[in-house]
CSV table of C-alpha atoms in Angstrom, one decimal:
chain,number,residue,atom,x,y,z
A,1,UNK,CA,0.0,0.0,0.0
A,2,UNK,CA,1.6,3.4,-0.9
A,3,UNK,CA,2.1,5.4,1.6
A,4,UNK,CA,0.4,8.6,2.0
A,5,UNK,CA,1.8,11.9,0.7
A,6,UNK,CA,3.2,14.6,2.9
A,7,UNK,CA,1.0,17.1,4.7
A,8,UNK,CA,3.3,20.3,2.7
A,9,UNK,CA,5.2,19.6,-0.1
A,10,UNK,CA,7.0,22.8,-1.8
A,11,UNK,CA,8.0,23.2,-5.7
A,12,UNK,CA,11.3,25.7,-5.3
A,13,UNK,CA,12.4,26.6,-8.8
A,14,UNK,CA,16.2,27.2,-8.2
A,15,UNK,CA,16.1,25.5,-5.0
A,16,UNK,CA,19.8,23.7,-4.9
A,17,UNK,CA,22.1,26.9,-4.2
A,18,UNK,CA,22.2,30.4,-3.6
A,19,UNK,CA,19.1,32.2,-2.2
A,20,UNK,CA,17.3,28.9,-3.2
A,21,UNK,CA,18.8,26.7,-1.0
A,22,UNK,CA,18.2,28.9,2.0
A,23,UNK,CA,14.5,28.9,1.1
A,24,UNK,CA,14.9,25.1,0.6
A,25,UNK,CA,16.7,24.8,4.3
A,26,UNK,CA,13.9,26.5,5.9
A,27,UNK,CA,11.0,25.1,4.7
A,28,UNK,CA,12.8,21.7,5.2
A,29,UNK,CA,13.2,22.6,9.0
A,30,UNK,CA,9.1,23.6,8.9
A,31,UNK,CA,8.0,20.2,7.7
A,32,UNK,CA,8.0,21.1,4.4
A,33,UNK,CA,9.2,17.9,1.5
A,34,UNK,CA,10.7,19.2,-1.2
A,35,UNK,CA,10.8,19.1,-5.1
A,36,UNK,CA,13.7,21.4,-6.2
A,37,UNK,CA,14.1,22.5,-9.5
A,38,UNK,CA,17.9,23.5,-11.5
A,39,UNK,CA,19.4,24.9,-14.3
A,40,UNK,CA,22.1,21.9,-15.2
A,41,UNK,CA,24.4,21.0,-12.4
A,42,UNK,CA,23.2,17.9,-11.0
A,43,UNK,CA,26.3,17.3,-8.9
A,44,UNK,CA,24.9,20.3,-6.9
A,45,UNK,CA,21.7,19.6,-6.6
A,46,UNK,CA,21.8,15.8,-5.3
A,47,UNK,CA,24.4,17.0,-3.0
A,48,UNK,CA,21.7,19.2,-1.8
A,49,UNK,CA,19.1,17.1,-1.7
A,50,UNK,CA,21.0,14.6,0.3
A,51,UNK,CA,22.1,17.5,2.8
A,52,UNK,CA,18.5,18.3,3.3
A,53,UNK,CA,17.4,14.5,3.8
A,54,UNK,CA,19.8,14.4,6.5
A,55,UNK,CA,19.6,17.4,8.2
A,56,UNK,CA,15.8,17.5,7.9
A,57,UNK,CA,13.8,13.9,7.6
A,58,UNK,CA,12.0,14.8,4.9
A,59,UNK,CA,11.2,13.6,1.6
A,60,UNK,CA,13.7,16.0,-1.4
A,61,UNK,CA,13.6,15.3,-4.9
A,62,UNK,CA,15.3,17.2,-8.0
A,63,UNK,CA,14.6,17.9,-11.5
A,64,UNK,CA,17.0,19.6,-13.9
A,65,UNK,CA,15.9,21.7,-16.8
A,66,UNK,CA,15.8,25.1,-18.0
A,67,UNK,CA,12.9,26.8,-16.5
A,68,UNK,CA,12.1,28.7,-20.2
A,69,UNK,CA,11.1,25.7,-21.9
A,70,UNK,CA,7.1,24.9,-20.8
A,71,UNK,CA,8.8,20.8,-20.9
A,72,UNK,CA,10.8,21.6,-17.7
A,73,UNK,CA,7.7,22.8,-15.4
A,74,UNK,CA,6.0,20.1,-16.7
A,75,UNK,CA,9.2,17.7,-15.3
A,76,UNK,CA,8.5,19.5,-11.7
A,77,UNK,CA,5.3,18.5,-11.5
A,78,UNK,CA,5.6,15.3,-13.0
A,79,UNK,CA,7.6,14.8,-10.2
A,80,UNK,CA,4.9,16.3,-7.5
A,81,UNK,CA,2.4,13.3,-9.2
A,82,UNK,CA,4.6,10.5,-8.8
A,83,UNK,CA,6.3,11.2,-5.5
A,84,UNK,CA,3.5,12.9,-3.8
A,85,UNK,CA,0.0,11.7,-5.5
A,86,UNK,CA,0.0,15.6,-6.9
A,87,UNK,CA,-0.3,17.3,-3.5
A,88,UNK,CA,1.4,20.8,-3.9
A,89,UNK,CA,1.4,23.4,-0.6
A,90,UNK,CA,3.2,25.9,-1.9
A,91,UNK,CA,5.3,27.2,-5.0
A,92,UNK,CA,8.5,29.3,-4.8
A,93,UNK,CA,9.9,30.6,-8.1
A,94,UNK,CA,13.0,31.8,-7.1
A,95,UNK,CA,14.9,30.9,-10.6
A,96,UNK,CA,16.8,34.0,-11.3
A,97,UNK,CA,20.0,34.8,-13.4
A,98,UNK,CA,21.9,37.8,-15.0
A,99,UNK,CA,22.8,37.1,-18.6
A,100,UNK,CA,26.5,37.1,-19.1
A,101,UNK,CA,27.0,36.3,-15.7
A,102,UNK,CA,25.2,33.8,-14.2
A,103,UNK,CA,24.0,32.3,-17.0
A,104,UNK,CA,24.5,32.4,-20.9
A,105,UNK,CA,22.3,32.0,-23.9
A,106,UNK,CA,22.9,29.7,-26.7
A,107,UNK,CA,23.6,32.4,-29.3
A,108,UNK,CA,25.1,34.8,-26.9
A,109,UNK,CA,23.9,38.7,-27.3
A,110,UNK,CA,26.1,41.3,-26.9
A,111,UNK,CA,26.6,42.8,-23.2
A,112,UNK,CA,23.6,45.5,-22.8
A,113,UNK,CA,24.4,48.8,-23.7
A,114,UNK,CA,26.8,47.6,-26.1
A,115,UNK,CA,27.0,48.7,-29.8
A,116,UNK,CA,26.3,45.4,-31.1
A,117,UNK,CA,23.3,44.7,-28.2
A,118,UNK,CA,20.8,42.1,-29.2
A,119,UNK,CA,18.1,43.7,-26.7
A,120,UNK,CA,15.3,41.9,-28.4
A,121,UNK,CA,16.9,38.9,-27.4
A,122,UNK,CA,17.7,39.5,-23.8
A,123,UNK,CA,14.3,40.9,-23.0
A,124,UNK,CA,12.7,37.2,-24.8
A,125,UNK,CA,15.1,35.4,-22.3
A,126,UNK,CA,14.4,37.4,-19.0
A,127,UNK,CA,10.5,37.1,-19.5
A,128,UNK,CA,10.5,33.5,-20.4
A,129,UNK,CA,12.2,32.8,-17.0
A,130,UNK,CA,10.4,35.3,-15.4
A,131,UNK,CA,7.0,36.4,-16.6
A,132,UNK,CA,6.1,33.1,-18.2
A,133,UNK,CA,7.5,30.5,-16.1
A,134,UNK,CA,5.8,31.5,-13.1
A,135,UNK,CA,2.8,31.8,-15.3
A,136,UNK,CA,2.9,27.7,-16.0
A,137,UNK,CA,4.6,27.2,-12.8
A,138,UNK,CA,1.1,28.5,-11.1
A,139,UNK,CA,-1.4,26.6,-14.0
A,140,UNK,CA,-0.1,23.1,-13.5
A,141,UNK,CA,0.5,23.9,-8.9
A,142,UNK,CA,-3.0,25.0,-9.2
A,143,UNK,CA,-4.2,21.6,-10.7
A,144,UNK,CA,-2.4,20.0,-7.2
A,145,UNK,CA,-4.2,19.1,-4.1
A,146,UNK,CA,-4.0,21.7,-1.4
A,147,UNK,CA,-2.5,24.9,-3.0
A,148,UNK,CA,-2.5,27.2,-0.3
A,149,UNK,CA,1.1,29.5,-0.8
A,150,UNK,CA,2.9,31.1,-3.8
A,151,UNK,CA,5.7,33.0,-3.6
A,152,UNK,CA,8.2,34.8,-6.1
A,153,UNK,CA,11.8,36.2,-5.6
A,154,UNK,CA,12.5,39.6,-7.2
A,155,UNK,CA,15.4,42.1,-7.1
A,156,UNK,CA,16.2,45.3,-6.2
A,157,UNK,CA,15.6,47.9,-9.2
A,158,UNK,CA,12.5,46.5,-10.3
A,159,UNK,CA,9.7,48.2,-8.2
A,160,UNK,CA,8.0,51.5,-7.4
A,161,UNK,CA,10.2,52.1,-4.5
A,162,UNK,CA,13.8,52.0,-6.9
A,163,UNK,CA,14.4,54.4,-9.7
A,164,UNK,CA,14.8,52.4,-12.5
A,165,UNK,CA,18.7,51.3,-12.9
A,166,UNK,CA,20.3,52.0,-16.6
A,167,UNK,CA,22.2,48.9,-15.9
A,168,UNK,CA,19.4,46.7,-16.0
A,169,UNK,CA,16.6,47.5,-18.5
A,170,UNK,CA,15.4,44.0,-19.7
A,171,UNK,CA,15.8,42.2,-16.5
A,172,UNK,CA,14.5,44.8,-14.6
A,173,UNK,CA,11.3,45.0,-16.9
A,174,UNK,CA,10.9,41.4,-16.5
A,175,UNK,CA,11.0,41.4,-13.1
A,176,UNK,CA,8.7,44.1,-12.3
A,177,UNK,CA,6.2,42.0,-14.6
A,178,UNK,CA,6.8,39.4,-12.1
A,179,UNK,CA,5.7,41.4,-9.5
A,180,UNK,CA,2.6,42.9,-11.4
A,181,UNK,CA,1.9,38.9,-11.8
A,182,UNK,CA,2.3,38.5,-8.4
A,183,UNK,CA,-0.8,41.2,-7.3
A,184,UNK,CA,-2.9,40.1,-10.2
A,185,UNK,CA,-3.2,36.7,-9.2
A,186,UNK,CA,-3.2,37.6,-4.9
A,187,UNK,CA,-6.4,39.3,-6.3
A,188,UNK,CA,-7.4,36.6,-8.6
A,189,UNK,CA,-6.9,33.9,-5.5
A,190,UNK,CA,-7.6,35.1,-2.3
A,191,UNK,CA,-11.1,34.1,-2.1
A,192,UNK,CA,-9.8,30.0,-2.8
A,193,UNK,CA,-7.5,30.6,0.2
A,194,UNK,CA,-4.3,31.2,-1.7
A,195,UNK,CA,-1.9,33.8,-0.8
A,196,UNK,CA,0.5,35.2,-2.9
A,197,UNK,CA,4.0,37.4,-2.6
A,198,UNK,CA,6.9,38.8,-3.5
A,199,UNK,CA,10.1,38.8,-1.8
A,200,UNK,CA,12.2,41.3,-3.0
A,201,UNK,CA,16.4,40.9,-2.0
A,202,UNK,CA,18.9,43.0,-1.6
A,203,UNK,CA,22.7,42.0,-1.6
A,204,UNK,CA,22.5,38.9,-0.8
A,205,UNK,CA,25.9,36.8,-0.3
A,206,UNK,CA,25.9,34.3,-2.8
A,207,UNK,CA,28.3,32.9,-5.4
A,208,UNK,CA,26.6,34.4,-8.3
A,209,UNK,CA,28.3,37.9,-6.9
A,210,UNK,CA,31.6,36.1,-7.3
A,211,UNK,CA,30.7,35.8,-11.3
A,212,UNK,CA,30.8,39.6,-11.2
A,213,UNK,CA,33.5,41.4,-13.2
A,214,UNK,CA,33.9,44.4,-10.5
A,215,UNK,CA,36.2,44.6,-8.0
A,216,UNK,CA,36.0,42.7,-4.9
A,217,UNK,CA,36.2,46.3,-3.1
A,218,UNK,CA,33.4,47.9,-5.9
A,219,UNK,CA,31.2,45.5,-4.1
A,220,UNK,CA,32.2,46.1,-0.7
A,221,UNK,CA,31.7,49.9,-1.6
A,222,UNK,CA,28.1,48.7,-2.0
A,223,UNK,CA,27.2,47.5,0.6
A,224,UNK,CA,29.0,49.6,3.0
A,225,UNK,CA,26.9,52.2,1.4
A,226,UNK,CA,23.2,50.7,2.0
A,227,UNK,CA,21.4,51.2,6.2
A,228,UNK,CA,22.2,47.9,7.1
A,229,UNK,CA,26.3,48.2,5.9
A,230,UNK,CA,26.1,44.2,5.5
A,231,UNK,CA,25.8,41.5,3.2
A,232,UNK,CA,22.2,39.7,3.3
A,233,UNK,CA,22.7,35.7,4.1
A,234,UNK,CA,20.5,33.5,1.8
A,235,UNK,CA,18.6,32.0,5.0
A,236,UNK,CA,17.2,35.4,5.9
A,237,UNK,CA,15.5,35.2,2.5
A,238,UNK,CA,14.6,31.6,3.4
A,239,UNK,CA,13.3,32.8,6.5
A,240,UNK,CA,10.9,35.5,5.3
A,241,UNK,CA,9.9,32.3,2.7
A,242,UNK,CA,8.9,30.1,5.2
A,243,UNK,CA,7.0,32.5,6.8
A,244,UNK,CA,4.9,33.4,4.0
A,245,UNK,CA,4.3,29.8,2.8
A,246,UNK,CA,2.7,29.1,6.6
A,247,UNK,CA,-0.3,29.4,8.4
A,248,UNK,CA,0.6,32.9,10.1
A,249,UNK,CA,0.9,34.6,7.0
A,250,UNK,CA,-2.6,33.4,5.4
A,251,UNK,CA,-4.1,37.2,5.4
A,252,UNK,CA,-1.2,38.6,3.9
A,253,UNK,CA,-1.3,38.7,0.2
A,254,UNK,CA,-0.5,40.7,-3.2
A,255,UNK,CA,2.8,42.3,-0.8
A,256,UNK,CA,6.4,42.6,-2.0
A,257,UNK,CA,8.4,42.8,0.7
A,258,UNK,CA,12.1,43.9,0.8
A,259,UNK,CA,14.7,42.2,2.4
A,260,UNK,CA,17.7,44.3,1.6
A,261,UNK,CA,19.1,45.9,4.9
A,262,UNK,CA,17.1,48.9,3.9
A,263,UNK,CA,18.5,49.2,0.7
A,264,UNK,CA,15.5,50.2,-0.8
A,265,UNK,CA,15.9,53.6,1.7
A,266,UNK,CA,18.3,55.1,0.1
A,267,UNK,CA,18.4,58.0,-2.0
């Protein structure tokens, strides 16, 4: 007799490093088995997975695929059916990237801003992983069991509270779709019981900032500069994460909510 699925079960896109994982470790510690999506390195992600099974007792699978392709949100839930008889709690779309840095495209476009800049290109990439991923992510967890919590990662830049950035026109503009996305569908699903947020991070210590072609002391000059004059951990994302995929957070919906040190105060 098979045995009966998990009371929560979380989808985290992105969920085997980086901000990810710290949403992955503290859901894990709330009760919370786990189907984890990545982009390609599978090394990682078992590692993860295995880390997480030990640490927390709870069920983790992984499924590899690159989030703009509709066949890789299919694979995650896929996964949700046969592991967990297609009982879903709560989605976080955390995939993120910055093109040239953290991730490349197959026919790679210029850098933006450059003379040759393909920005048609770019702006097709960012909104696949953005705008339109969490658009199918949401389709197929709404077809789950017990859909209850939804929740995307954003950026600074992206929001009424930033001025734009010049340095970031098509992921920014993807991004604050995201969030738009994010209010329609709080609005669309609150009266089924579903609440839905943003979390929007600051500088958050990961090893994507390591990609970055800037000094190390550029980046230090950065964060020195913001209220909090320290780097953000990914479990303080994971925290805030957790929280909004629980109980306690059930009457607050349609927020982004900035985790940045008070970044988001400055000038």
């Amino acid at each position: 007799m098979a045995a009966a699925a998990p009371e929560r079960v979380a989808v985290v896109t992105g969920g085997t490093r980086g901000i990810g994982r710290g949403i992955a470790d503290c859901l894990a510690r709330d009760g919370y088995s786990l189907v984890l999506g990545y982009n390609s390195d599978a090394a990682t992600a078992e590692a993860a997975a295995a880390e997480l099974r030990a640490a927390h007792g709870v069920q983790v699978h992984t499924v590899g695929g690159d989030l703009t392709l509709p066949t890789t949100a299919d694979a995650l839930f896929e996964a949700v059916t046969s592991h967990f008889g297609g009982r879903c709690t709560a989605l976080v779309h955390n995939a993120g990237l910055y093109i040239g840095v953290t991730s490349v495209l197959d026919a790679q476009p210029a850098p933006m801003g450059s003379a040759d800049d393909d920005w048609e290109a770019h702006w097709a990439y960012y909104h696949a992983t953005y705008v339109m991923a969490f658009k199918r992510l949401l389709e197929r967890a709404q077809r789950c069991e017990g859909l209850r919590h939804v929740v995307a990662t954003s950026a600074q830049g992206c929001n009424a509270s930033w001025g734009p950035s010049l340095a970031y026109e098509a992921p920014g503009q993807a991004e604050a779709g995201l969030e738009y996305l994010v209010r329609f569908h709080a609005l669309r699903l609150a009266a089924q019981g579903v609440n839905v947020n943003a979390i929007v991070s600051g500088f958050i210590k990961t090893l994507a900032w390591d990609k970055l072609s800037a000094p190390e002391e550029v980046k230090e000059r950065l964060v020195a500069a913001m209220p909090a004059q320290r780097w953000g951990q990914p479990h303080e994302i994971g925290e805030l994460a957790a929280f909004l995929c629980s109980d306690r957070a059930a009457f607050l919906t349609g927020a982004g909510i900035p985790v940045d040190g008070g970044l988001h105060l400055r000038n």
